[in-house]
mmCIF file of C-alpha atoms in Angstrom:
data_model
loop_
_atom_site.group_PDB
_atom_site.id
_atom_site.type_symbol
_atom_site.label_atom_id
_atom_site.label_comp_id
_atom_site.label_asym_id
_atom_site.label_seq_id
_atom_site.Cartn_x
_atom_site.Cartn_y
_atom_site.Cartn_z
ATOM 1 C CA UNK O 459 23.802 -14.448 26.834
ATOM 2 C CA UNK O 460 25.679 -16.408 24.211
ATOM 3 C CA UNK O 461 28.184 -15.193 21.678
ATOM 4 C CA UNK O 462 28.153 -16.666 18.196
ATOM 5 C CA UNK O 463 31.267 -18.775 17.957
ATOM 6 C CA UNK O 464 33.330 -18.163 14.822
ATOM 7 C CA UNK O 465 36.034 -15.860 13.624
ATOM 8 C CA UNK O 466 36.195 -13.471 10.738
ATOM 9 C CA UNK O 467 37.623 -14.772 7.495
ATOM 10 C CA UNK O 468 36.404 -16.791 4.583
ATOM 11 C CA UNK O 469 33.122 -18.611 4.224
ATOM 12 C CA UNK O 470 33.267 -22.380 3.878
ATOM 13 C CA UNK O 471 32.127 -23.198 0.371
ATOM 14 C CA UNK O 472 30.113 -26.123 -0.999
ATOM 15 C CA UNK O 473 29.007 -27.078 2.495
ATOM 16 C CA UNK O 474 25.891 -26.952 4.671
ATOM 17 C CA UNK O 475 25.042 -28.384 8.100
ATOM 18 C CA UNK O 476 22.200 -30.707 9.035
ATOM 19 C CA UNK O 477 19.792 -28.705 11.196
ATOM 20 C CA UNK O 478 20.175 -29.444 14.898
ATOM 21 C CA UNK O 479 16.599 -29.129 16.131
ATOM 22 C CA UNK O 480 17.078 -28.893 19.892
ATOM 23 C CA UNK O 481 13.604 -27.379 20.364
ATOM 24 C CA UNK O 482 10.078 -28.756 20.663
ATOM 25 C CA UNK O 483 9.054 -26.638 17.698
ATOM 26 C CA UNK O 484 8.479 -27.823 14.155
ATOM 27 C CA UNK O 485 11.012 -26.732 11.569
ATOM 28 C CA UNK O 486 10.225 -23.464 9.771
ATOM 29 C CA UNK O 487 12.081 -22.220 6.666
ATOM 30 C CA UNK O 488 13.841 -19.110 8.025
ATOM 31 C CA UNK O 489 15.367 -20.568 11.194
ATOM 32 C CA UNK O 490 16.167 -23.812 9.342
ATOM 33 C CA UNK O 491 18.147 -21.999 6.656
ATOM 34 C CA UNK O 492 20.075 -19.998 9.272
ATOM 35 C CA UNK O 493 20.915 -23.164 11.210
ATOM 36 C CA UNK O 494 22.007 -25.051 8.086
ATOM 37 C CA UNK O 495 24.292 -22.285 6.845
ATOM 38 C CA UNK O 496 25.889 -21.350 10.183
ATOM 39 C CA UNK O 497 25.870 -24.685 12.009
ATOM 40 C CA UNK O 498 24.194 -23.230 15.110
ATOM 41 C CA UNK O 499 21.335 -25.065 16.784
ATOM 42 C CA UNK O 500 17.744 -24.203 15.950
ATOM 43 C CA UNK O 501 17.233 -22.615 19.377
ATOM 44 C CA UNK O 502 20.199 -20.301 18.719
ATOM 45 C CA UNK O 503 18.747 -19.385 15.325
ATOM 46 C CA UNK O 504 15.433 -18.585 17.034
ATOM 47 C CA UNK O 505 17.202 -16.353 19.556
ATOM 48 C CA UNK O 506 18.988 -14.467 16.771
ATOM 49 C CA UNK O 507 15.674 -13.778 15.021
ATOM 50 C CA UNK O 508 14.123 -12.665 18.333
ATOM 51 C CA UNK O 509 16.981 -10.230 18.817
ATOM 52 C CA UNK O 510 16.507 -8.830 15.314
ATOM 53 C CA UNK O 511 12.738 -8.575 15.767
ATOM 54 C CA UNK O 512 12.462 -7.309 19.345
ATOM 55 C CA UNK O 513 15.931 -6.349 20.517
ATOM 56 C CA UNK O 514 16.984 -7.509 23.978
ATOM 57 C CA UNK O 515 13.583 -6.425 25.377
ATOM 58 C CA UNK O 516 12.132 -9.847 24.526
ATOM 59 C CA UNK O 517 13.848 -11.112 27.691
ATOM 60 C CA UNK O 518 11.289 -9.094 29.659
ATOM 61 C CA UNK O 519 8.316 -10.767 27.979
ATOM 62 C CA UNK O 520 6.424 -13.215 30.200
ATOM 63 C CA UNK O 521 6.889 -15.907 27.582
ATOM 64 C CA UNK O 522 9.584 -16.511 25.001
ATOM 65 C CA UNK O 523 7.966 -15.369 21.725
ATOM 66 C CA UNK O 524 7.668 -18.232 19.230
ATOM 67 C CA UNK O 525 9.422 -17.980 15.886
ATOM 68 C CA UNK O 526 7.460 -19.189 12.871
ATOM 69 C CA UNK O 527 7.228 -16.896 9.876
ATOM 70 C CA UNK O 528 10.288 -14.760 9.163
ATOM 71 C CA UNK O 529 10.844 -11.826 6.840
ATOM 72 C CA UNK O 530 13.664 -11.669 4.324
ATOM 73 C CA UNK O 531 15.424 -8.869 6.179
ATOM 74 C CA UNK O 532 15.204 -10.724 9.494
ATOM 75 C CA UNK O 533 17.028 -13.697 8.000
ATOM 76 C CA UNK O 534 19.725 -11.434 6.582
ATOM 77 C CA UNK O 535 20.206 -9.610 9.899
ATOM 78 C CA UNK O 536 20.268 -12.853 11.897
ATOM 79 C CA UNK O 537 22.997 -14.221 9.608
ATOM 80 C CA UNK O 538 24.984 -11.031 10.203
ATOM 81 C CA UNK O 539 24.698 -11.577 13.957
ATOM 82 C CA UNK O 540 26.393 -14.934 13.413
ATOM 83 C CA UNK O 541 29.103 -13.284 11.328
ATOM 84 C CA UNK O 542 27.917 -13.955 7.764
ATOM 85 C CA UNK O 543 27.729 -11.167 5.210
ATOM 86 C CA UNK O 544 27.495 -10.811 1.450
ATOM 87 C CA UNK O 545 25.294 -9.290 -1.201
ATOM 88 C CA UNK O 546 21.733 -9.571 -2.503
ATOM 89 C CA UNK O 547 20.973 -10.604 -6.039
ATOM 90 C CA UNK O 548 17.464 -9.899 -7.308
ATOM 91 C CA UNK O 549 16.073 -11.806 -10.269
ATOM 92 C CA UNK O 550 13.289 -9.740 -11.881
ATOM 93 C CA UNK O 551 12.724 -12.396 -14.560
ATOM 94 C CA UNK O 552 11.908 -14.914 -11.789
ATOM 95 C CA UNK O 553 13.424 -18.080 -13.259
ATOM 96 C CA UNK O 554 12.405 -21.503 -12.006
ATOM 97 C CA UNK O 555 14.556 -22.961 -9.260
ATOM 98 C CA UNK O 556 15.933 -25.511 -11.746
ATOM 99 C CA UNK O 557 16.885 -22.768 -14.216
ATOM 100 C CA UNK O 558 18.473 -20.708 -11.458
ATOM 101 C CA UNK O 559 20.633 -23.626 -10.320
ATOM 102 C CA UNK O 560 21.824 -24.286 -13.870
ATOM 103 C CA UNK O 561 22.544 -20.608 -14.498
ATOM 104 C CA UNK O 562 24.632 -19.884 -11.398
ATOM 105 C CA UNK O 563 27.965 -18.181 -11.993
ATOM 106 C CA UNK O 564 30.809 -16.803 -9.901
ATOM 107 C CA UNK O 565 30.451 -16.958 -6.130
ATOM 108 C CA UNK O 566 26.872 -18.215 -6.373
ATOM 109 C CA UNK O 567 28.127 -21.540 -7.691
ATOM 110 C CA UNK O 568 29.953 -22.523 -4.511
ATOM 111 C CA UNK O 569 29.122 -20.082 -1.689
ATOM 112 C CA UNK O 570 26.167 -20.605 0.667
ATOM 113 C CA UNK O 571 23.037 -18.818 -0.531
ATOM 114 C CA UNK O 572 19.538 -18.251 0.789
ATOM 115 C CA UNK O 573 17.262 -18.807 -2.186
ATOM 116 C CA UNK O 574 13.819 -17.264 -1.779
ATOM 117 C CA UNK O 575 11.328 -19.359 -3.697
ATOM 118 C CA UNK O 576 7.693 -18.452 -4.287
ATOM 119 C CA UNK O 577 6.616 -20.330 -1.140
ATOM 120 C CA UNK O 578 9.620 -20.503 1.206
ATOM 121 C CA UNK O 579 13.376 -20.085 1.432
ATOM 122 C CA UNK O 580 16.019 -22.806 1.073
ATOM 123 C CA UNK O 581 19.759 -23.105 1.670
ATOM 124 C CA UNK O 582 22.040 -23.915 -1.257
ATOM 125 C CA UNK O 583 25.819 -24.189 -1.344
ATOM 126 C CA UNK O 584 27.522 -25.655 -4.364
ATOM 127 C CA UNK O 585 25.968 -29.044 -4.974
ATOM 128 C CA UNK O 586 24.175 -29.435 -1.625
ATOM 129 C CA UNK O 587 20.763 -28.299 -0.452
ATOM 130 C CA UNK O 588 18.681 -28.088 2.736
ATOM 131 C CA UNK O 589 15.109 -27.012 3.491
ATOM 132 C CA UNK O 590 12.013 -27.982 5.472
ATOM 133 C CA UNK O 591 11.021 -30.629 2.933
ATOM 134 C CA UNK O 592 14.367 -32.398 3.362
ATOM 135 C CA UNK O 593 13.483 -32.158 7.094
ATOM 136 C CA UNK O 594 16.621 -30.161 7.806
ATOM 137 C CA UNK O 595 18.918 -32.825 6.364
ATOM 138 C CA UNK O 596 21.499 -31.821 3.772
ATOM 139 C CA UNK O 597 20.895 -33.587 0.463
ATOM 140 C CA UNK O 598 22.367 -33.514 -3.011
ATOM 141 C CA UNK O 599 21.082 -30.612 -5.088
ATOM 142 C CA UNK O 600 19.608 -33.077 -7.580
ATOM 143 C CA UNK O 601 17.257 -34.299 -4.823
ATOM 144 C CA UNK O 602 15.928 -30.810 -4.084
ATOM 145 C CA UNK O 603 12.154 -30.449 -4.260
ATOM 146 C CA UNK O 604 10.283 -27.509 -5.759
ATOM 147 C CA UNK O 605 12.398 -27.195 -8.896
ATOM 148 C CA UNK O 606 9.525 -25.504 -10.760
ATOM 149 C CA UNK O 607 9.023 -22.817 -8.131
ATOM 150 C CA UNK O 608 10.035 -19.268 -9.008
ATOM 151 C CA UNK O 609 13.140 -17.588 -7.587
ATOM 152 C CA UNK O 610 12.836 -13.903 -6.712
ATOM 153 C CA UNK O 611 15.970 -12.980 -4.751
ATOM 154 C CA UNK O 612 19.121 -14.565 -3.411
ATOM 155 C CA UNK O 613 21.427 -13.336 -0.626
ATOM 156 C CA UNK O 614 24.912 -14.700 -1.398
ATOM 157 C CA UNK O 615 27.151 -15.078 1.677
ATOM 158 C CA UNK O 616 30.692 -14.263 0.655
ATOM 159 C CA UNK O 617 32.595 -13.207 3.780
ATOM 160 C CA UNK O 618 32.857 -13.562 7.534
ATOM 161 C CA UNK O 619 32.592 -10.582 9.844
ATOM 162 C CA UNK O 620 32.831 -10.261 13.616
ATOM 163 C CA UNK O 621 29.854 -12.057 15.209
ATOM 164 C CA UNK O 622 27.647 -10.315 17.740
ATOM 165 C CA UNK O 623 26.495 -11.314 21.197
ATOM 166 C CA UNK O 624 23.034 -12.884 21.044
ATOM 167 C CA UNK O 625 20.761 -12.749 24.067
ATOM 168 C CA UNK O 626 19.215 -15.908 25.466
ATOM 169 C CA UNK O 627 16.880 -16.625 28.331
ATOM 170 C CA UNK O 628 17.896 -18.546 31.425
ATOM 171 C CA UNK O 629 15.727 -21.572 32.260
ATOM 172 C CA UNK O 630 12.690 -20.666 34.372
ATOM 173 C CA UNK O 631 11.818 -22.606 37.518
ATOM 174 C CA UNK O 632 8.924 -25.054 37.209
ATOM 175 C CA UNK O 633 6.832 -23.172 39.771
ATOM 176 C CA UNK O 634 7.269 -19.829 38.039
ATOM 177 C CA UNK O 635 6.597 -21.370 34.625
ATOM 178 C CA UNK O 636 3.429 -23.048 35.904
ATOM 179 C CA UNK O 637 2.106 -19.738 37.219
ATOM 180 C CA UNK O 638 2.841 -17.939 33.957
ATOM 181 C CA UNK O 639 1.251 -20.725 31.935
ATOM 182 C CA UNK O 640 -1.890 -20.618 34.089
ATOM 183 C CA UNK O 641 -2.277 -16.868 33.497
ATOM 184 C CA UNK O 642 -1.747 -17.227 29.738
ATOM 185 C CA UNK O 643 -4.210 -20.120 29.564
ATOM 186 C CA UNK O 644 -6.835 -17.955 31.246
ATOM 187 C CA UNK O 645 -6.197 -15.108 28.808
ATOM 188 C CA UNK O 646 -6.418 -17.575 25.920
ATOM 189 C CA UNK O 647 -9.798 -18.805 27.176
ATOM 190 C CA UNK O 648 -11.047 -15.237 27.517
ATOM 191 C CA UNK O 649 -9.875 -14.418 23.986
ATOM 192 C CA UNK O 650 -11.638 -17.480 22.539
ATOM 193 C CA UNK O 651 -14.836 -16.578 24.404
ATOM 194 C CA UNK O 652 -14.735 -12.953 23.217
ATOM 195 C CA UNK O 653 -13.960 -13.937 19.619
ATOM 196 C CA UNK O 654 -16.694 -16.559 19.333
ATOM 197 C CA UNK O 655 -19.326 -15.555 21.902
ATOM 198 C CA UNK O 656 -19.156 -19.080 23.337
ATOM 199 C CA UNK O 657 -21.031 -19.863 26.531
ATOM 200 C CA UNK O 658 -18.671 -22.699 27.487
ATOM 201 C CA UNK O 659 -15.124 -23.566 26.424
ATOM 202 C CA UNK O 660 -13.141 -26.782 26.731
ATOM 203 C CA UNK O 661 -9.438 -26.723 25.900
ATOM 204 C CA UNK O 662 -7.292 -29.847 25.635
ATOM 205 C CA UNK O 663 -3.516 -29.821 25.008
ATOM 206 C CA UNK O 664 -4.204 -29.954 21.247
ATOM 207 C CA UNK O 665 -7.814 -28.931 20.534
ATOM 208 C CA UNK O 666 -10.471 -26.362 21.449
ATOM 209 C CA UNK O 667 -14.218 -27.087 21.786
ATOM 210 C CA UNK O 668 -16.978 -24.549 22.438
ATOM 211 C CA UNK O 669 -20.720 -24.394 23.048
ATOM 212 C CA UNK O 670 -22.233 -21.497 21.125
ATOM 213 C CA UNK O 671 -25.414 -19.676 22.210
ATOM 214 C CA UNK O 672 -27.517 -21.262 19.460
ATOM 215 C CA UNK O 673 -26.177 -24.779 19.964
ATOM 216 C CA UNK O 674 -26.844 -27.388 22.603
ATOM 217 C CA UNK O 675 -23.712 -29.486 22.205
ATOM 218 C CA UNK O 676 -19.980 -29.189 21.929
ATOM 219 C CA UNK O 677 -18.561 -27.814 18.650
ATOM 220 C CA UNK O 678 -14.955 -28.452 17.584
ATOM 221 C CA UNK O 679 -13.472 -25.001 16.964
ATOM 222 C CA UNK O 680 -10.050 -26.111 15.765
ATOM 223 C CA UNK O 681 -6.566 -27.145 16.802
ATOM 224 C CA UNK O 682 -5.086 -25.135 19.640
ATOM 225 C CA UNK O 683 -1.948 -24.232 17.654
ATOM 226 C CA UNK O 684 -4.001 -22.944 14.726
ATOM 227 C CA UNK O 685 -6.331 -20.858 16.888
ATOM 228 C CA UNK O 686 -3.443 -19.444 18.870
ATOM 229 C CA UNK O 687 -1.727 -18.411 15.646
ATOM 230 C CA UNK O 688 -4.923 -16.731 14.396
ATOM 231 C CA UNK O 689 -5.085 -14.623 17.560
ATOM 232 C CA UNK O 690 -1.370 -13.815 17.667
ATOM 233 C CA UNK O 691 -1.055 -13.056 13.953
ATOM 234 C CA UNK O 692 -4.575 -12.154 12.738
ATOM 235 C CA UNK O 693 -5.370 -12.761 9.073
ATOM 236 C CA UNK O 694 -8.359 -11.386 7.168
ATOM 237 C CA UNK O 695 -9.495 -14.853 6.156
ATOM 238 C CA UNK O 696 -8.922 -16.390 9.577
ATOM 239 C CA UNK O 697 -11.687 -18.075 11.566
ATOM 240 C CA UNK O 698 -10.872 -15.665 14.412
ATOM 241 C CA UNK O 699 -10.357 -11.974 13.700
ATOM 242 C CA UNK O 700 -8.247 -11.183 16.757
ATOM 243 C CA UNK O 701 -9.753 -7.705 17.089
ATOM 244 C CA UNK O 702 -11.227 -7.932 20.591
ATOM 245 C CA UNK O 703 -9.690 -6.427 23.726
ATOM 246 C CA UNK O 704 -9.261 -9.938 25.121
ATOM 247 C CA UNK O 705 -7.304 -11.024 22.033
ATOM 248 C CA UNK O 706 -5.103 -7.938 22.369
ATOM 249 C CA UNK O 707 -4.451 -8.788 26.039
ATOM 250 C CA UNK O 708 -3.420 -12.322 25.072
ATOM 251 C CA UNK O 709 -1.054 -10.999 22.390
ATOM 252 C CA UNK O 710 0.524 -8.631 24.898
ATOM 253 C CA UNK O 711 1.029 -11.468 27.398
ATOM 254 C CA UNK O 712 2.705 -13.514 24.664
ATOM 255 C CA UNK O 713 5.058 -10.680 23.744
ATOM 256 C CA UNK O 714 3.376 -9.636 20.506
#
C-alpha cells in the first residue's frame, strides 16, 4: 500500500506536471489529468481509480483491472484520495473551449481545473495545459488543441485536504503470472469461439484470426486489444456482443 505524499494546505497555482507514464499502457484522459494535476505517476493514478471503482477488493482479482475510460465522479474521487478538493462549476450554455478560457474569472483563472470537453477531459491551470493530444506534456494554453469543442462542466481544485492511503499490488512472481496468463488466454479463446462460432482460432500478441464454419481460410477478426475491450465492455454496435457465458467468464477472470 502507498500513501499519497502531500500535506494539507494551499493548491499550487498556475502549474501542472508532465505525466510520468511508468506503465506499458497508452495514455488515457482521466488518469493523465490526475497525474498532471497531482504529480503522481500514471500507475499511481490508475491505482487511485481502481480504489474508487472497486475498493480494496481489486487486490483479490486474478489480474490487475486495466484503466481506460473513466467517469467524471471517479476522477473527482481519485483527486480527493490524493488530497485535492474544490467545487464543480457546470456550464449549461456549453461555451467553446476557447470562449471558456477567455471568460475565466476568480479561482478558475489560476487554480488547476479539470475541463470536461465534448470528447475528453483536459487539465488547465492558469496559462498551462495538458492532455492526451499534448502526449502528457505541459504546454502553453495557446497551444491547446480542441479549442472549438464544447465545455460542459469544470471541477476547480481550490484546497488541499488530508490524502488517503491508496492500495497497490505487490509484484507477482514470473511463474505465478505465467500460470494466470495461460488461464486467461484460454478463457479469451473460449469467449472468441462462443461469440463468433469459429471452428479454429489463431491468436498472436496483437491480432486474432478465425476460421468460420462457412469459410475455408483464415479471416482476420481484429486487433487483440480491440476485441478484448469489446468483451470486457460490451457495446451495442460492437463486432462482439459479449453476451455469452464464455464472455462472462472471461470478464470475471479479468475482474470485471
